[in-house]
Amino acid sequence: MDNFTVGVVVFPGSNCDRDVSWALEGCLGIKTKYLWHESSDLSDVEAIVLPGGFSYGDYLRCGAIARFSPLINALDDFVKSGKRVLGICNGFQILTESGFLPGALVANKNLNFICDDSELDIVSSKGGWFNNGDEKQTIKLPIAHGEGRYYCDSDTLKKLVDNELIALRYRNNPNGSSFDIAGITNEKGNVLGLMPHPERACDEAIGGTDGLHTLKSLITK
Amino acid sequence: MDEFAVKVFVRLRPSVLDPAGEATKSASIKLGAEGIKSLRIGKMIELKIEGNEENEVREKIDLLCDRLFTNTVIEDYEYSLKKL
């Protein structure tokens, strides 16, 4: 376990890569390695985080260009092997654009960039990303996004509900997301995408520790 | 080899709320323009592309539209193509 290394992907325009690395290493003692987006060698990392930011300037659509990077191409086999991938904010947008997760993220209903704390209900325990030992069913994580409104058609929504793929729902839907969705997993549960930032809630000194469990759960036996 | 001028129009699907369009509609009404029933904002992409035949070019444009220019979960597209 000491050698367990989490790869933190760096795209041109990523700006939460260092936050994620700080939270993993400084708060949890988990080793990290930055992975440049042009790399396709994922052999020495056991889990991957796609951090927040504005990859490729968010040109065309958020996450649309990042999808064509060598690293995202290599992610397919990584995910199929069952290893864990966490996409936060822009990382979630990249996961939907590249088809690892269904749906899409579009401009917030009120067109504002929302920077706030959000109360979130843990809906599914799939993948164990949020299943705290203390049975806490509501957590508080910061959000910071302009394009975080989750959208999917009604068939996809039904599939998400029926298969328990909705991980998190906003208590006070700030951006107009379908069904208050803040985060979803794939069917296997090894890929999680969410708009809130767990890496910004890993120390009491900055307002809370509700994000620790999610980062800790990157570690698998 | 011929050259073709292509204009791709990308639109949000009707089922997807367009808050930027709504805000612009509201501003249009404030400007005094009457009778605006709906206003939605899309994108237009212009490109020039070489190819031997129109069908071959259309295949490439379809690929670009389906895989890059649009996210078909939220957007539709159409395009016009003119031989230069």
Tab-separated table of N, CA, C and O in Angstrom, chain A residues 24-133:
chain	number	residue	atom	x	y	z
A	24	LEU	N	-3.962	14.838	-1.473
A	24	LEU	CA	-3.607	13.413	-1.389
A	24	LEU	C	-2.323	13.219	-0.586
A	24	LEU	O	-2.251	12.372	0.308
A	25	GLU	N	-1.322	13.998	-0.885
A	25	GLU	CA	-0.024	13.800	-0.219
A	25	GLU	C	-0.020	14.423	1.175
A	25	GLU	O	0.375	13.784	2.152
A	26	GLY	N	-0.433	15.686	1.271
A	26	GLY	CA	-0.326	16.412	2.533
A	26	GLY	C	-1.335	15.970	3.563
A	26	GLY	O	-1.036	15.923	4.751
A	27	CYS	N	-2.553	15.657	3.141
A	27	CYS	CA	-3.603	15.316	4.106
A	27	CYS	C	-3.721	13.814	4.319
A	27	CYS	O	-4.163	13.375	5.367
A	28	LEU	N	-3.369	13.050	3.305
A	28	LEU	CA	-3.613	11.606	3.405
A	28	LEU	C	-2.351	10.757	3.278
A	28	LEU	O	-2.397	9.541	3.469
A	29	GLY	N	-1.242	11.371	2.934
A	29	GLY	CA	0.004	10.610	2.811
A	29	GLY	C	-0.005	9.629	1.642
A	29	GLY	O	0.675	8.608	1.672
A	30	ILE	N	-0.805	9.932	0.613
A	30	ILE	CA	-0.852	9.056	-0.562
A	30	ILE	C	0.078	9.627	-1.639
A	30	ILE	O	0.008	10.822	-1.948
A	31	LYS	N	0.922	8.783	-2.180
A	31	LYS	CA	1.870	9.257	-3.198
A	31	LYS	C	1.143	9.669	-4.479
A	31	LYS	O	0.186	9.012	-4.901
A	32	THR	N	1.603	10.734	-5.109
A	32	THR	CA	1.008	11.137	-6.382
A	32	THR	C	2.090	11.325	-7.434
A	32	THR	O	3.273	11.468	-7.113
A	33	LYS	N	1.653	11.295	-8.659
A	33	LYS	CA	2.559	11.541	-9.772
A	33	LYS	C	1.797	12.343	-10.819
A	33	LYS	O	0.677	11.969	-11.201
A	34	TYR	N	2.382	13.459	-11.239
A	34	TYR	CA	1.730	14.227	-12.296
A	34	TYR	C	1.895	13.506	-13.629
A	34	TYR	O	2.981	13.014	-13.947
A	35	LEU	N	0.815	13.438	-14.380
A	35	LEU	CA	0.855	12.790	-15.702
A	35	LEU	C	0.529	13.838	-16.760
A	35	LEU	O	-0.579	14.381	-16.776
A	36	TRP	N	1.493	14.162	-17.603
A	36	TRP	CA	1.258	15.126	-18.676
A	36	TRP	C	0.290	14.516	-19.677
A	36	TRP	O	0.360	13.318	-19.969
A	37	HIS	N	-0.597	15.326	-20.202
A	37	HIS	CA	-1.685	14.812	-21.052
A	37	HIS	C	-1.184	14.103	-22.306
A	37	HIS	O	-1.910	13.349	-22.932
A	38	GLU	N	0.076	14.352	-22.686
A	38	GLU	CA	0.591	13.692	-23.893
A	38	GLU	C	1.150	12.310	-23.609
A	38	GLU	O	1.543	11.580	-24.517
A	39	SER	N	1.200	11.976	-22.320
A	39	SER	CA	1.713	10.654	-21.953
A	39	SER	C	0.611	9.612	-22.123
A	39	SER	O	-0.560	9.876	-21.869
A	40	SER	N	0.997	8.424	-22.567
A	40	SER	CA	-0.011	7.359	-22.600
A	40	SER	C	0.462	6.166	-21.785
A	40	SER	O	-0.128	5.101	-21.851
A	41	ASP	N	1.508	6.370	-21.012
A	41	ASP	CA	2.042	5.296	-20.171
A	41	ASP	C	1.453	5.421	-18.766
A	41	ASP	O	1.842	6.299	-17.996
A	42	LEU	N	0.503	4.541	-18.465
A	42	LEU	CA	-0.159	4.609	-17.152
A	42	LEU	C	0.279	3.443	-16.269
A	42	LEU	O	-0.382	3.115	-15.293
A	43	SER	N	1.418	2.828	-16.631
A	43	SER	CA	1.802	1.579	-15.977
A	43	SER	C	2.220	1.757	-14.518
A	43	SER	O	2.126	0.820	-13.740
A	44	ASP	N	2.691	2.940	-14.138
A	44	ASP	CA	3.146	3.056	-12.739
A	44	ASP	C	2.189	3.826	-11.835
A	44	ASP	O	2.582	4.312	-10.781
A	45	VAL	N	0.932	3.954	-12.252
A	45	VAL	CA	-0.057	4.512	-11.325
A	45	VAL	C	-1.207	3.514	-11.154
A	45	VAL	O	-1.530	2.768	-12.065
A	46	GLU	N	-1.771	3.534	-9.941
A	46	GLU	CA	-2.827	2.563	-9.632
A	46	GLU	C	-4.222	3.179	-9.700
A	46	GLU	O	-5.231	2.484	-9.686
A	47	ALA	N	-4.270	4.502	-9.705
A	47	ALA	CA	-5.558	5.211	-9.838
A	47	ALA	C	-5.258	6.565	-10.478
A	47	ALA	O	-4.101	7.003	-10.478
A	48	ILE	N	-6.297	7.183	-11.018
A	48	ILE	CA	-6.078	8.446	-11.737
A	48	ILE	C	-7.124	9.481	-11.328
A	48	ILE	O	-8.307	9.158	-11.154
A	49	VAL	N	-6.649	10.715	-11.171
A	49	VAL	CA	-7.571	11.837	-10.969
A	49	VAL	C	-7.461	12.782	-12.154
A	49	VAL	O	-6.359	13.167	-12.558
A	50	LEU	N	-8.614	13.117	-12.732
A	50	LEU	CA	-8.677	14.184	-13.740
A	50	LEU	C	-9.135	15.424	-12.983
A	50	LEU	O	-10.280	15.490	-12.530
A	51	PRO	N	-8.256	16.392	-12.801
A	51	PRO	CA	-8.572	17.512	-11.922
A	51	PRO	C	-9.387	18.599	-12.616
A	51	PRO	O	-9.596	18.560	-13.832
A	52	GLY	N	-9.799	19.583	-11.823
A	52	GLY	CA	-10.557	20.702	-12.358
A	52	GLY	C	-9.680	21.697	-13.093
A	52	GLY	O	-8.452	21.605	-13.066
A	53	GLY	N	-10.343	22.639	-13.728
A	53	GLY	CA	-9.608	23.658	-14.482
A	53	GLY	C	-10.313	23.965	-15.775
A	53	GLY	O	-11.540	23.833	-15.883
A	54	PHE	N	-9.525	24.344	-16.750
A	54	PHE	CA	-10.075	24.738	-18.050
A	54	PHE	C	-9.208	24.123	-19.141
A	54	PHE	O	-8.475	24.832	-19.839
A	55	SER	N	-9.241	22.804	-19.250
A	55	SER	CA	-8.348	22.131	-20.185
A	55	SER	C	-8.532	22.702	-21.594
A	55	SER	O	-9.662	22.873	-22.060
A	56	TYR	N	-7.429	22.992	-22.216
A	56	TYR	CA	-7.426	23.574	-23.565
A	56	TYR	C	-8.331	24.804	-23.648
A	56	TYR	O	-9.002	25.047	-24.658
A	57	GLY	N	-8.352	25.586	-22.551
A	57	GLY	CA	-9.150	26.806	-22.555
A	57	GLY	C	-10.649	26.565	-22.651
A	57	GLY	O	-11.406	27.502	-22.892
A	58	ASP	N	-11.071	25.304	-22.456
A	58	ASP	CA	-12.494	24.962	-22.640
A	58	ASP	C	-12.993	25.324	-24.037
A	58	ASP	O	-14.190	25.566	-24.245
A	59	TYR	N	-12.102	25.389	-25.001
A	59	TYR	CA	-12.504	25.724	-26.367
A	59	TYR	C	-13.504	24.696	-26.898
A	59	TYR	O	-13.440	23.522	-26.541
A	60	LEU	N	-14.376	25.166	-27.753
A	60	LEU	CA	-15.434	24.359	-28.366
A	60	LEU	C	-16.499	23.973	-27.337
A	60	LEU	O	-17.602	24.452	-27.405
A	61	ARG	N	-16.177	23.073	-26.429
A	61	ARG	CA	-17.020	22.759	-25.264
A	61	ARG	C	-16.074	22.304	-24.167
A	61	ARG	O	-14.981	21.821	-24.454
A	62	CYS	N	-16.515	22.431	-22.906
A	62	CYS	CA	-15.641	22.010	-21.804
A	62	CYS	C	-15.287	20.533	-21.963
A	62	CYS	O	-16.172	19.688	-22.051
A	63	GLY	N	-14.021	20.234	-22.004
A	63	GLY	CA	-13.588	18.837	-22.062
A	63	GLY	C	-13.523	18.258	-23.469
A	63	GLY	O	-13.042	17.138	-23.663
A	64	ALA	N	-13.995	19.029	-24.468
A	64	ALA	CA	-14.118	18.466	-25.821
A	64	ALA	C	-12.763	18.200	-26.477
A	64	ALA	O	-12.614	17.222	-27.216
A	65	ILE	N	-11.789	19.046	-26.215
A	65	ILE	CA	-10.490	18.875	-26.861
A	65	ILE	C	-9.630	17.880	-26.054
A	65	ILE	O	-8.925	17.059	-26.633
A	66	ALA	N	-9.771	17.966	-24.744
A	66	ALA	CA	-8.987	17.078	-23.865
A	66	ALA	C	-9.242	15.612	-24.206
A	66	ALA	O	-8.355	14.766	-24.094
A	67	ARG	N	-10.442	15.365	-24.646
A	67	ARG	CA	-10.865	14.004	-24.985
A	67	ARG	C	-9.932	13.342	-26.005
A	67	ARG	O	-9.796	12.126	-26.048
A	68	PHE	N	-9.290	14.149	-26.836
A	68	PHE	CA	-8.448	13.579	-27.894
A	68	PHE	C	-6.983	13.461	-27.496
A	68	PHE	O	-6.129	13.154	-28.323
A	69	SER	N	-6.677	13.692	-26.234
A	69	SER	CA	-5.279	13.589	-25.805
A	69	SER	C	-4.872	12.117	-25.702
A	69	SER	O	-5.705	11.245	-25.451
A	70	PRO	N	-3.569	11.837	-25.891
A	70	PRO	CA	-3.092	10.453	-25.778
A	70	PRO	C	-3.461	9.815	-24.441
A	70	PRO	O	-3.798	8.633	-24.365
A	71	LEU	N	-3.426	10.637	-23.371
A	71	LEU	CA	-3.727	10.067	-22.057
A	71	LEU	C	-5.164	9.564	-21.974
A	71	LEU	O	-5.431	8.482	-21.453
A	72	ILE	N	-6.107	10.351	-22.496
A	72	ILE	CA	-7.512	9.925	-22.435
A	72	ILE	C	-7.722	8.684	-23.310
A	72	ILE	O	-8.496	7.786	-22.957
A	73	ASN	N	-6.991	8.605	-24.416
A	73	ASN	CA	-7.070	7.382	-25.228
A	73	ASN	C	-6.618	6.158	-24.441
A	73	ASN	O	-7.201	5.083	-24.545
A	74	ALA	N	-5.572	6.361	-23.644
A	74	ALA	CA	-5.031	5.239	-22.862
A	74	ALA	C	-5.925	4.882	-21.684
A	74	ALA	O	-5.820	3.790	-21.108
A	75	LEU	N	-6.822	5.809	-21.340
A	75	LEU	CA	-7.662	5.604	-20.153
A	75	LEU	C	-8.664	4.451	-20.327
A	75	LEU	O	-9.090	3.844	-19.351
A	76	ASP	N	-9.000	4.161	-21.573
A	76	ASP	CA	-9.986	3.117	-21.845
A	76	ASP	C	-9.569	1.774	-21.239
A	76	ASP	O	-10.338	1.151	-20.493
A	77	ASP	N	-8.348	1.365	-21.520
A	77	ASP	CA	-7.864	0.085	-20.976
A	77	ASP	C	-7.739	0.159	-19.452
A	77	ASP	O	-7.999	-0.827	-18.748
A	78	PHE	N	-7.323	1.306	-18.970
A	78	PHE	CA	-7.158	1.513	-17.527
A	78	PHE	C	-8.495	1.298	-16.810
A	78	PHE	O	-8.580	0.590	-15.806
A	79	VAL	N	-9.540	1.897	-17.371
A	79	VAL	CA	-10.876	1.773	-16.777
A	79	VAL	C	-11.379	0.338	-16.891
A	79	VAL	O	-11.920	-0.232	-15.944
A	80	LYS	N	-11.147	-0.268	-18.077
A	80	LYS	CA	-11.620	-1.649	-18.278
A	80	LYS	C	-10.952	-2.615	-17.300
A	80	LYS	O	-11.526	-3.629	-16.913
A	81	SER	N	-9.724	-2.300	-16.903
A	81	SER	CA	-9.012	-3.183	-15.968
A	81	SER	C	-9.564	-3.046	-14.547
A	81	SER	O	-9.141	-3.772	-13.648
A	82	GLY	N	-10.492	-2.112	-14.357
A	82	GLY	CA	-11.130	-1.976	-13.046
A	82	GLY	C	-10.467	-0.950	-12.144
A	82	GLY	O	-10.913	-0.737	-11.012
A	83	LYS	N	-9.388	-0.332	-12.612
A	83	LYS	CA	-8.726	0.682	-11.788
A	83	LYS	C	-9.610	1.920	-11.676
A	83	LYS	O	-10.473	2.163	-12.510
A	84	ARG	N	-9.361	2.691	-10.614
A	84	ARG	CA	-10.284	3.780	-10.291
A	84	ARG	C	-9.889	5.107	-10.924
A	84	ARG	O	-8.709	5.471	-10.958
A	85	VAL	N	-10.902	5.785	-11.426
A	85	VAL	CA	-10.702	7.095	-12.054
A	85	VAL	C	-11.699	8.077	-11.444
A	85	VAL	O	-12.896	7.797	-11.378
A	86	LEU	N	-11.172	9.206	-10.986
A	86	LEU	CA	-11.992	10.243	-10.379
A	86	LEU	C	-11.882	11.509	-11.218
A	86	LEU	O	-10.784	12.027	-11.417
A	87	GLY	N	-12.999	11.984	-11.737
A	87	GLY	CA	-13.012	13.222	-12.518
A	87	GLY	C	-13.726	14.311	-11.737
A	87	GLY	O	-14.899	14.168	-11.396
A	88	ILE	N	-12.997	15.369	-11.428
A	88	ILE	CA	-13.558	16.451	-10.621
A	88	ILE	C	-13.768	17.676	-11.511
A	88	ILE	O	-12.827	18.139	-12.144
A	89	CYS	N	-14.983	18.192	-11.543
A	89	CYS	CA	-15.292	19.437	-12.247
A	89	CYS	C	-14.918	19.319	-13.740
A	89	CYS	O	-15.574	18.597	-14.463
A	90	ASN	N	-13.887	19.973	-14.181
A	90	ASN	CA	-13.478	19.822	-15.586
A	90	ASN	C	-13.179	18.348	-15.896
A	90	ASN	O	-13.424	17.878	-17.020
A	91	GLY	N	-12.705	17.618	-14.900
A	91	GLY	CA	-12.456	16.177	-15.073
A	91	GLY	C	-13.749	15.422	-15.358
A	91	GLY	O	-13.780	14.486	-16.163
A	92	PHE	N	-14.838	15.828	-14.699
A	92	PHE	CA	-16.162	15.232	-14.937
A	92	PHE	C	-16.609	15.566	-16.366
A	92	PHE	O	-17.114	14.716	-17.101
A	93	GLN	N	-16.387	16.816	-16.769
A	93	GLN	CA	-16.761	17.222	-18.130
A	93	GLN	C	-16.000	16.386	-19.160
A	93	GLN	O	-16.558	15.958	-20.175
A	94	ILE	N	-14.730	16.129	-18.900
A	94	ILE	CA	-13.920	15.319	-19.826
A	94	ILE	C	-14.464	13.886	-19.878
A	94	ILE	O	-14.561	13.283	-20.951
A	95	LEU	N	-14.856	13.359	-18.715
A	95	LEU	CA	-15.374	11.974	-18.678
A	95	LEU	C	-16.684	11.836	-19.446
A	95	LEU	O	-16.938	10.802	-20.066
A	96	THR	N	-17.524	12.876	-19.427
A	96	THR	CA	-18.769	12.782	-20.214
A	96	THR	C	-18.473	12.991	-21.701
A	96	THR	O	-19.004	12.259	-22.535
A	97	GLU	N	-17.609	13.946	-22.014
A	97	GLU	CA	-17.281	14.180	-23.430
A	97	GLU	C	-16.666	12.934	-24.064
A	97	GLU	O	-16.871	12.650	-25.239
A	98	SER	N	-15.875	12.207	-23.283
A	98	SER	CA	-15.183	11.054	-23.854
A	98	SER	C	-16.006	9.777	-23.733
A	98	SER	O	-15.550	8.711	-24.142
A	99	GLY	N	-17.193	9.871	-23.165
A	99	GLY	CA	-18.098	8.732	-23.160
A	99	GLY	C	-17.872	7.735	-22.032
A	99	GLY	O	-18.514	6.684	-21.999
A	100	PHE	N	-17.004	8.056	-21.081
A	100	PHE	CA	-16.833	7.152	-19.933
A	100	PHE	C	-18.044	7.234	-19.009
A	100	PHE	O	-18.356	6.283	-18.294
A	101	LEU	N	-18.694	8.395	-19.019
A	101	LEU	CA	-19.915	8.582	-18.241
A	101	LEU	C	-20.973	9.189	-19.159
A	101	LEU	O	-20.639	9.954	-20.069
A	102	PRO	N	-22.257	8.856	-18.938
A	102	PRO	CA	-23.316	9.375	-19.823
A	102	PRO	C	-23.673	10.824	-19.506
A	102	PRO	O	-23.332	11.344	-18.438
A	103	GLY	N	-24.383	11.458	-20.434
A	103	GLY	CA	-24.862	12.816	-20.215
A	103	GLY	C	-23.852	13.864	-20.629
A	103	GLY	O	-22.863	13.563	-21.302
A	104	ALA	N	-24.134	15.107	-20.240
A	104	ALA	CA	-23.253	16.222	-20.603
A	104	ALA	C	-23.396	17.314	-19.552
A	104	ALA	O	-24.360	17.327	-18.777
A	105	LEU	N	-22.417	18.212	-19.517
A	105	LEU	CA	-22.467	19.337	-18.590
A	105	LEU	C	-22.520	20.623	-19.386
A	105	LEU	O	-21.663	20.859	-20.243
A	106	VAL	N	-23.552	21.417	-19.123
A	106	VAL	CA	-23.781	22.631	-19.909
A	106	VAL	C	-23.844	23.844	-18.980
A	106	VAL	O	-23.757	23.711	-17.757
A	107	ALA	N	-23.991	25.033	-19.597
A	107	ALA	CA	-23.952	26.286	-18.830
A	107	ALA	C	-24.993	26.284	-17.703
A	107	ALA	O	-26.128	25.844	-17.886
A	108	ASN	N	-24.589	26.802	-16.550
A	108	ASN	CA	-25.499	26.912	-15.409
A	108	ASN	C	-26.767	27.655	-15.824
A	108	ASN	O	-26.711	28.595	-16.631
A	109	LYS	N	-27.874	27.236	-15.246
A	109	LYS	CA	-29.169	27.812	-15.612
A	109	LYS	C	-29.177	29.335	-15.472
A	109	LYS	O	-29.714	30.043	-16.310
A	110	ASN	N	-28.542	29.847	-14.406
A	110	ASN	CA	-28.562	31.305	-14.190
A	110	ASN	C	-27.381	32.013	-14.847
A	110	ASN	O	-27.185	33.207	-14.644
A	111	LEU	N	-26.597	31.283	-15.603
A	111	LEU	CA	-25.441	31.800	-16.351
A	111	LEU	C	-24.313	32.323	-15.461
A	111	LEU	O	-23.307	32.814	-15.962
A	112	ASN	N	-24.482	32.229	-14.136
A	112	ASN	CA	-23.416	32.698	-13.247
A	112	ASN	C	-22.361	31.632	-13.048
A	112	ASN	O	-22.654	30.436	-13.074
A	113	PHE	N	-21.129	32.087	-12.836
A	113	PHE	CA	-20.114	31.179	-12.315
A	113	PHE	C	-20.414	31.069	-10.827
A	113	PHE	O	-20.423	32.063	-10.113
A	114	ILE	N	-20.689	29.854	-10.364
A	114	ILE	CA	-21.087	29.684	-8.965
A	114	ILE	C	-19.906	29.178	-8.145
A	114	ILE	O	-19.324	28.138	-8.467
A	115	CYS	N	-19.552	29.928	-7.129
A	115	CYS	CA	-18.472	29.544	-6.236
A	115	CYS	C	-19.053	29.546	-4.835
A	115	CYS	O	-19.317	30.611	-4.271
A	116	ASP	N	-19.299	28.359	-4.282
A	116	ASP	CA	-20.041	28.285	-3.028
A	116	ASP	C	-19.840	26.914	-2.395
A	116	ASP	O	-19.290	26.018	-3.025
A	117	ASP	N	-20.310	26.780	-1.167
A	117	ASP	CA	-20.385	25.442	-0.581
A	117	ASP	C	-21.713	24.824	-0.980
A	117	ASP	O	-22.708	25.535	-1.089
A	118	SER	N	-21.722	23.514	-1.210
A	118	SER	CA	-23.005	22.881	-1.534
A	118	SER	C	-23.246	21.685	-0.632
A	118	SER	O	-22.333	20.913	-0.338
A	119	GLU	N	-24.489	21.587	-0.193
A	119	GLU	CA	-24.917	20.435	0.608
A	119	GLU	C	-25.328	19.338	-0.355
A	119	GLU	O	-26.086	19.584	-1.296
A	120	LEU	N	-24.809	18.150	-0.116
A	120	LEU	CA	-25.028	17.057	-1.073
A	120	LEU	C	-25.532	15.806	-0.366
A	120	LEU	O	-25.007	15.441	0.700
A	121	ASP	N	-26.519	15.175	-0.968
A	121	ASP	CA	-26.994	13.894	-0.451
A	121	ASP	C	-26.245	12.767	-1.143
A	121	ASP	O	-26.114	12.755	-2.372
A	122	ILE	N	-25.754	11.848	-0.334
A	122	ILE	CA	-25.118	10.652	-0.906
A	122	ILE	C	-26.247	9.707	-1.303
A	122	ILE	O	-27.037	9.283	-0.465
A	123	VAL	N	-26.343	9.401	-2.588
A	123	VAL	CA	-27.493	8.651	-3.077
A	123	VAL	C	-27.167	7.171	-3.235
A	123	VAL	O	-27.965	6.302	-2.923
A	124	SER	N	-25.972	6.893	-3.728
A	124	SER	CA	-25.633	5.500	-3.991
A	124	SER	C	-24.287	5.178	-3.356
A	124	SER	O	-23.409	6.035	-3.250
A	125	SER	N	-24.142	3.947	-2.942
A	125	SER	CA	-22.856	3.550	-2.355
A	125	SER	C	-21.996	2.824	-3.381
A	125	SER	O	-20.954	2.269	-3.065
A	126	LYS	N	-22.449	2.845	-4.642
A	126	LYS	CA	-21.704	2.151	-5.699
A	126	LYS	C	-20.268	2.642	-5.762
A	126	LYS	O	-20.018	3.837	-5.810
A	127	GLY	N	-19.343	1.732	-5.722
A	127	GLY	CA	-17.934	2.105	-5.786
A	127	GLY	C	-17.355	2.528	-4.446
A	127	GLY	O	-16.147	2.670	-4.298
A	128	GLY	N	-18.239	2.743	-3.466
A	128	GLY	CA	-17.753	3.111	-2.127
A	128	GLY	C	-17.104	4.477	-2.041
A	128	GLY	O	-16.376	4.760	-1.097
A	129	TRP	N	-17.389	5.341	-2.976
A	129	TRP	CA	-16.720	6.643	-3.007
A	129	TRP	C	-17.150	7.549	-1.857
A	129	TRP	O	-16.432	8.461	-1.472
A	130	PHE	N	-18.358	7.345	-1.363
A	130	PHE	CA	-18.865	8.267	-0.336
A	130	PHE	C	-19.390	7.537	0.888
A	130	PHE	O	-19.890	8.163	1.794
A	131	ASN	N	-19.313	6.230	0.876
A	131	ASN	CA	-19.959	5.469	1.922
A	131	ASN	C	-19.179	5.584	3.224
A	131	ASN	O	-18.462	4.688	3.614
A	132	ASN	N	-19.340	6.692	3.912
A	132	ASN	CA	-18.585	6.937	5.135
A	132	ASN	C	-18.915	5.902	6.197
A	132	ASN	O	-20.036	5.425	6.274
A	133	GLY	N	-17.927	5.636	7.021
A	133	GLY	CA	-18.136	4.680	8.112
A	133	GLY	C	-19.188	5.180	9.088
A	133	GLY	O	-19.913	4.403	9.694
